[in-house]
XYZ file of C-alpha atoms in Angstrom:
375
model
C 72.742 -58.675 -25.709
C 71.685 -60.951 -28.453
C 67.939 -60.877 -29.000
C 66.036 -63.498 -30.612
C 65.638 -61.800 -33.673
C 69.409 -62.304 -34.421
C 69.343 -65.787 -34.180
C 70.104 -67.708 -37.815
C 67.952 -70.392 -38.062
C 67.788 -72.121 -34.989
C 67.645 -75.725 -34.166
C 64.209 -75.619 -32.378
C 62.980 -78.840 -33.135
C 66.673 -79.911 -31.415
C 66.738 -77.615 -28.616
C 65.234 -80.911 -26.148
C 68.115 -82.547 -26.784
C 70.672 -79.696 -26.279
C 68.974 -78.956 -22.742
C 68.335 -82.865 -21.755
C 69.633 -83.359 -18.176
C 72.409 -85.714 -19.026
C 74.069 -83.063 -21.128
C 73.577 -79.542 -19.723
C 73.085 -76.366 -21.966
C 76.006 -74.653 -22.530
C 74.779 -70.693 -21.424
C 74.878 -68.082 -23.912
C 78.252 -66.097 -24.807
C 77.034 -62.785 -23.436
C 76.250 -64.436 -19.974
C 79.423 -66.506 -19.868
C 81.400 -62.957 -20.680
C 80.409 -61.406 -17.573
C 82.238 -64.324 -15.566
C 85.308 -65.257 -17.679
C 88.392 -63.737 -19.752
C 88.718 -66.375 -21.816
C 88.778 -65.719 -25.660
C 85.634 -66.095 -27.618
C 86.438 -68.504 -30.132
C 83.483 -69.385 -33.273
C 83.808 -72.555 -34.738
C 83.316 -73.474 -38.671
C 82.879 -76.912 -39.941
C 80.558 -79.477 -41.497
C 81.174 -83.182 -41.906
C 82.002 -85.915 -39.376
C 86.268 -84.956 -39.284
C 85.278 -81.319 -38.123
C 83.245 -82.708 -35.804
C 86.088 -84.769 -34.642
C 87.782 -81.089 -34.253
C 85.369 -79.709 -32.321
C 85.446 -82.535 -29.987
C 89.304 -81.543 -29.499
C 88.326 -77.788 -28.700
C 85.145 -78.603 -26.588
C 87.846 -80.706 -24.341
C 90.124 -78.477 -24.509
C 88.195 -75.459 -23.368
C 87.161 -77.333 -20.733
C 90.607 -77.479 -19.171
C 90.981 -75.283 -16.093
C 94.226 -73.219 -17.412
C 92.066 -72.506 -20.861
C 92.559 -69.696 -22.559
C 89.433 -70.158 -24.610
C 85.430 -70.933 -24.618
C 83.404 -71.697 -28.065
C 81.315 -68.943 -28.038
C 78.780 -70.379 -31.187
C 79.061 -73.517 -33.984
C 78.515 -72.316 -37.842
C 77.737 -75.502 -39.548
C 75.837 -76.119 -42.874
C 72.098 -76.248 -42.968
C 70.487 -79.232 -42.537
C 70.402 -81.594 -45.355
C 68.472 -84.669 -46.651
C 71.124 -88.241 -46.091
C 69.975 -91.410 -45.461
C 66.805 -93.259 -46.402
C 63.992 -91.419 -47.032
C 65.897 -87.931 -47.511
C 64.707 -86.977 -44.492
C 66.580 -83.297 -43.388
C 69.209 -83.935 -40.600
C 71.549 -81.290 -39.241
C 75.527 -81.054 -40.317
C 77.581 -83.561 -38.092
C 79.210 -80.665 -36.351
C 75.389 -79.722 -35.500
C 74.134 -82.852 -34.197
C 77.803 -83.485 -32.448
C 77.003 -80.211 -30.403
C 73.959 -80.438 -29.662
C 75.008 -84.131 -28.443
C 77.266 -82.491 -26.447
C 74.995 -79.929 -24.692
C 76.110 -76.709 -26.777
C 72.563 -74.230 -26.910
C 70.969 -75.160 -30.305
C 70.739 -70.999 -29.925
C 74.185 -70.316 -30.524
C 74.449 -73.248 -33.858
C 74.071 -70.903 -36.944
C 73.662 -72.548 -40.417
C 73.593 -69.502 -43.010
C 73.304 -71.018 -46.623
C 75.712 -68.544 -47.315
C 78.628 -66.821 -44.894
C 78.381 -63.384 -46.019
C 74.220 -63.359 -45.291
C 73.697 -59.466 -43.830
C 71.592 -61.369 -41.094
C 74.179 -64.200 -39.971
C 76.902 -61.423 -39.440
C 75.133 -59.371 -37.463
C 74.620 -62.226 -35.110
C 78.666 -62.572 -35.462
C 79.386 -59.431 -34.937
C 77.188 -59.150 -31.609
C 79.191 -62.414 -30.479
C 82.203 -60.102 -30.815
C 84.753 -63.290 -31.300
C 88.531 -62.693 -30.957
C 89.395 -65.804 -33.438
C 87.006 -68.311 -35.833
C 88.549 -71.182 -36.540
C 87.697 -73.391 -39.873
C 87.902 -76.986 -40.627
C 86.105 -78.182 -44.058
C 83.153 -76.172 -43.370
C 82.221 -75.658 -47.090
C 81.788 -72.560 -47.898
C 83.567 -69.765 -48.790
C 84.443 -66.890 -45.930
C 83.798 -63.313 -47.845
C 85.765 -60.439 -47.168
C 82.918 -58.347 -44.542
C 82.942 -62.163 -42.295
C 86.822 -62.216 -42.018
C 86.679 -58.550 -40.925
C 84.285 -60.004 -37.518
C 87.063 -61.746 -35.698
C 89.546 -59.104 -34.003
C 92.599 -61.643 -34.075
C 91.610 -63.174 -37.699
C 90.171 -66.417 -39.209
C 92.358 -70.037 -38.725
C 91.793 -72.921 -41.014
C 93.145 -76.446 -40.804
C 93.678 -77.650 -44.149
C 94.866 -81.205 -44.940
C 97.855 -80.497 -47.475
C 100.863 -79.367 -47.097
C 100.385 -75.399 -48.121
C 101.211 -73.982 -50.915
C 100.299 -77.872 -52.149
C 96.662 -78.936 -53.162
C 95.070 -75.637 -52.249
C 90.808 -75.990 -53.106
C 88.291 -78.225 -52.143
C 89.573 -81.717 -52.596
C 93.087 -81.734 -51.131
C 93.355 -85.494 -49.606
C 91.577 -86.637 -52.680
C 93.801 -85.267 -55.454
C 96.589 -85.729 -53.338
C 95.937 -89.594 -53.654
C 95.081 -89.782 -57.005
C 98.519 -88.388 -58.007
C 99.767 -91.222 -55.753
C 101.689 -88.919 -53.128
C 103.441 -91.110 -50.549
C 104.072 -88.097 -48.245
C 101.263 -85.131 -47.219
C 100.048 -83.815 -44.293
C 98.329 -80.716 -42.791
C 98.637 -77.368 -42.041
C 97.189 -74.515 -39.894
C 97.044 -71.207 -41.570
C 95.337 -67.947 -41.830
C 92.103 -66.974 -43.726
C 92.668 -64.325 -46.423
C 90.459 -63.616 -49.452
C 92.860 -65.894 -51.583
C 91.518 -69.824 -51.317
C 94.057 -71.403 -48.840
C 96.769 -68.642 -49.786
C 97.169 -67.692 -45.930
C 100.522 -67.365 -44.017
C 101.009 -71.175 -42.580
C 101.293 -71.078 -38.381
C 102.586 -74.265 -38.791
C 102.383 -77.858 -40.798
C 102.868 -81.451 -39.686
C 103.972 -84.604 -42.692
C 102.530 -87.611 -42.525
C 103.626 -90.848 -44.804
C 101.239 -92.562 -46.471
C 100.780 -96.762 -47.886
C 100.007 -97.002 -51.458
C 96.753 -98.434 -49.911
C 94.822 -95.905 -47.266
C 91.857 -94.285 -48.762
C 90.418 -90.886 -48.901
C 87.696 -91.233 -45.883
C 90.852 -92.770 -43.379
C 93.343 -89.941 -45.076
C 90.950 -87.499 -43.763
C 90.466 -88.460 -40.594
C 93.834 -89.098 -39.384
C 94.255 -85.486 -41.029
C 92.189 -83.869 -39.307
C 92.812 -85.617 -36.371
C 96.442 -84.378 -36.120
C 95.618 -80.989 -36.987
C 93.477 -81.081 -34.352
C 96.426 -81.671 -31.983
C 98.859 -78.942 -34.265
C 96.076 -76.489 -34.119
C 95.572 -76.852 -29.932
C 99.440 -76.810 -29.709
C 99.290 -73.196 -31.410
C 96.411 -71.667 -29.589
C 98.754 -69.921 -27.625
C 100.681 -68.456 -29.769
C 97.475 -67.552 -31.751
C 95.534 -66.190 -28.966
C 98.481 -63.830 -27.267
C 99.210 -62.651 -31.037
C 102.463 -63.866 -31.468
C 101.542 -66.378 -34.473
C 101.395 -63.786 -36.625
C 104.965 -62.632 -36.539
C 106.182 -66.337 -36.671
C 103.834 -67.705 -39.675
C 105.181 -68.207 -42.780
C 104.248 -66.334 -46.311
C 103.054 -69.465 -49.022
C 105.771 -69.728 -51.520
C 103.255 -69.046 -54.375
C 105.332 -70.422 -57.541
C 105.015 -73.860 -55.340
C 101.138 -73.698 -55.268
C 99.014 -76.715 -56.821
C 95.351 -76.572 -57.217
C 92.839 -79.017 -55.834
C 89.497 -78.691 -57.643
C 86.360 -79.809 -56.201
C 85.650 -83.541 -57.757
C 82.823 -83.718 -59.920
C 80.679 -87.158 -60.335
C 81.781 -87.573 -64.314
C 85.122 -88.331 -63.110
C 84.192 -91.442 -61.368
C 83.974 -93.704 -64.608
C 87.685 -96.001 -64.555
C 89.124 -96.422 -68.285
C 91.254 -99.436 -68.455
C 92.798 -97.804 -71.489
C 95.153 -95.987 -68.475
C 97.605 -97.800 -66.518
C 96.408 -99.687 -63.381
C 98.844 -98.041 -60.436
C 96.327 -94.476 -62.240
C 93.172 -96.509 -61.696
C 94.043 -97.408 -58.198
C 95.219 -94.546 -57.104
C 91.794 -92.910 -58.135
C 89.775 -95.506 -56.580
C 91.790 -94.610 -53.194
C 91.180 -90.909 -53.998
C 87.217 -91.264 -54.611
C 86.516 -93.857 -52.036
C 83.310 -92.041 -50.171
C 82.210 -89.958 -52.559
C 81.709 -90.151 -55.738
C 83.165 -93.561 -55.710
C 84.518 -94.895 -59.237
C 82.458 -96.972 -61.455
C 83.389 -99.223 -64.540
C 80.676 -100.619 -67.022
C 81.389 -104.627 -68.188
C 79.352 -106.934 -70.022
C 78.061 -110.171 -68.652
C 78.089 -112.934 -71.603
C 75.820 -115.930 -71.117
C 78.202 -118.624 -73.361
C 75.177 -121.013 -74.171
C 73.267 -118.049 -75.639
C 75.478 -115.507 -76.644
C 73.818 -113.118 -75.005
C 75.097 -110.181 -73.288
C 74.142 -107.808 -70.487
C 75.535 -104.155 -69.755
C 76.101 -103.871 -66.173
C 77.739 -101.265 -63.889
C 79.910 -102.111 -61.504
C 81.045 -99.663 -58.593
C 84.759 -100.395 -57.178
C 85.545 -100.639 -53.628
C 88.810 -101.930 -53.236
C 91.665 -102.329 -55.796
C 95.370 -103.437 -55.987
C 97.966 -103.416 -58.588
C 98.845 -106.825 -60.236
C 101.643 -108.268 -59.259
C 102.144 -110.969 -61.460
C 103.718 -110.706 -65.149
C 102.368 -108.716 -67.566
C 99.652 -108.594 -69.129
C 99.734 -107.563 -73.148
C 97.989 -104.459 -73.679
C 95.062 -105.623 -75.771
C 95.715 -108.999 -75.801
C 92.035 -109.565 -74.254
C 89.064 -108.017 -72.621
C 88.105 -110.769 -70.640
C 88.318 -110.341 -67.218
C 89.524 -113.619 -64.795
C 89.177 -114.582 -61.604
C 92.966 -115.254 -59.399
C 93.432 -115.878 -55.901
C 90.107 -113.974 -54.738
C 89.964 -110.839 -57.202
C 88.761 -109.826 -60.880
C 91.463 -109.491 -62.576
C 91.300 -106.387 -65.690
C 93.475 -105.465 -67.947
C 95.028 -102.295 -68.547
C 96.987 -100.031 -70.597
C 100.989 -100.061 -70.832
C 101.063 -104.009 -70.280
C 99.593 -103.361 -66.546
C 96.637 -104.908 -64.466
C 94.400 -104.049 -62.284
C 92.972 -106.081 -59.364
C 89.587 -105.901 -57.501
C 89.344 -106.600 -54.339
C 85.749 -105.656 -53.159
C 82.341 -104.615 -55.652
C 79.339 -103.460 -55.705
C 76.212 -103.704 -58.298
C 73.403 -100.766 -58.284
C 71.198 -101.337 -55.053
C 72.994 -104.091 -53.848
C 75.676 -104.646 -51.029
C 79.249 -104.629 -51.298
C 80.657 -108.066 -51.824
C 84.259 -109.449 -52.502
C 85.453 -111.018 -55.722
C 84.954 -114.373 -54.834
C 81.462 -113.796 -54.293
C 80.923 -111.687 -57.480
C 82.175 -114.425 -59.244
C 80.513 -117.464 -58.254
C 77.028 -115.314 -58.774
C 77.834 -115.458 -62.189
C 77.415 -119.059 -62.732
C 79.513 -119.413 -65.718
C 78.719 -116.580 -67.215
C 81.942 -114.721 -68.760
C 82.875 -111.436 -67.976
C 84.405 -108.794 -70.536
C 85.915 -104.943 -69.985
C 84.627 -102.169 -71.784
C 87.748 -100.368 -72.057
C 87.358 -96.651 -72.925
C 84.943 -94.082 -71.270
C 83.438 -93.479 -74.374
C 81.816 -97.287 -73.480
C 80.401 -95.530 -70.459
């Protein structure tokens, strides 16, 4: 049985809410496995679209005619968001412990191959663990644990955009079709035999937070399809090797890329203000001229929403001033294009549309800095 000791630092300060009488405590695995066959399935994930997956399995194990129970969450310790930097659990945490599941069985190792953390795995004895943008890496000793191996649902189509920003570096190469897939953990990043993969179309105007969320969401619904198959062992015969001369990496994005130089054309600008919506956002630096003056101000702009101009053609370097058309900043850019935007923001303020950003200037004029070197 699984002492206290073994326990990975537990939500104690949480473990009210877990037990509140609305939302009764989920019992321990090594009670429930006196009373059921069902598979012991762990769960791995972090932000708020794993904890849209977990919803999926939670409801799903609750079915009668399930095969499966979650036997414990492994989520990402708490962290400081918000106001005030105050340390609040992963979303998958707080969205278990919302939904009843004992704060005792919610691990948060800093790292997945921590001696302490598996032991408490391995005295879970899970058949299958099952990933979703959890956020760190799985070592070779953790994917050993599960007897019928280590899932992940990962929101490219596999061999493509393998790493840690698929959806985002999918967009800023301006795909119009991705999609997800649900494949098996090996050593290799993402280099698993694929169970199976679903496309999905995309406008030339969703952004990265949507993207991911309607990713996740229907690999949510491919990765319940193929429990099954996954749980009676037959998914293993049927999944497909990655075709590795196809493979793309997707590199984790890093905050110097968010600076926009209108020295590139505008359909590569927008696509990377799609891609970074979220986090780390993009950012452009223009300068504010008062005419009666002459004087000038730097000041950084964050962009929200873009488009591609539609109109004719702007000469490349005919002019750095940026003008206001039918509600948007209009900005130059390089190979004769232009770039619209749609929404703004200025440090510490709220997000505001065009037409507002403009009339706050009063007159003032409003000029690109066109390179990154300006930044």
């Amino acid at each position: 049985m699984l002492s206290s000791s073994h326990i990975l630092r537990r939500f104690c300060c949480l473990g009210a809410a877990a037990s509140s009488p609305s939302s009764p405590s989920i019992a321990p695995a090594p009670f429930r496995a006196l009373t059921t066959q069902k598979k012991r399935l762990v769960f791995l994930g972090s932000p708020q679209v794993s904890a849209s997956v977990l919803d999926a399995l939670l409801s799903a194990s609750s079915a009668p005619d399930s095969l499966f129970e979650i036997a414990a969450i492994v989520t990402q310790p708490p962290s400081g968001r918000d106001r005030g930097r105050k340390l609040l659990p992963s979303p998958v945490a707080q969205h278990a412990l919302d939904k009843g599941f004992s704060s005792d069985l919610i691990f948060t190792p800093v790292k997945a191959g921590e001696e302490s953390f598996l032991s408490s795995l391995r005295a879970l004895e899970p058949e299958l663990c099952i990933t979703a943008a959890y956020g760190n890496i799985l070592p070779t000793k953790f994917l050993k644990v599960p007897s019928m191996g280590t899932v992940n649902i990962h929101p490219s189509l596999l061999p493509l955009y393998r790493g840690a920003a698929p959806v985002q570096r999918a967009l800023e190469d301006g795909v119009k079709e991705t999609g997800v897939s649900v494949a098996y953990t090996v050593r290799q990043l993402d280099a698993g035999p694929v169970i199976a993969c679903e496309k999905v179309e995309i406008d030339d105007q969703i952004k990265a937070p949507e993207l991911l969320e309607l990713l996740f969401g229907q690999g949510s619904k491919v990765l319940i399809r193929e429990l099954p198959s996954i749980l009676d062992g037959s998914a293993k015969s049927k999944a497909l090797p990655q075709d590795e001369s196809r493979a793309t990496l997707a590199p984790k994005i890093t905050p110097e890329e968010s600076w926009l130089s209108f020295d590139q054309k505008a359909i590569v600008l927008h696509n990377k203000v799609r891609a970074f919506a979220g986090w780390p956002g993009t950012r452009a630096k223009v300068s504010v001229i008062d005419p009666k003056s002459g004087q000038h101000n730097i000041v950084e702009l964050k962009i929200i929403t873009t488009r591609v101009y539609g109109n004719s053609e702007i000469q490349s370097g005919e002019t750095d001033d940026v003008f206001f058309e039918k509600g948007s900043l209009v900005f130059s850019c390089g190979g004769g294009t232009a770039l619209e935007v749609l929404e703004l923001q200025l440090p510490g303020k709220k997000v505001v549309n065009a037409a507002a950003f403009w009339n706050g200037l009063r007159g003032q004029k409003l000029k690109k800095l066109s390179s990154l070197s300006s930044a």
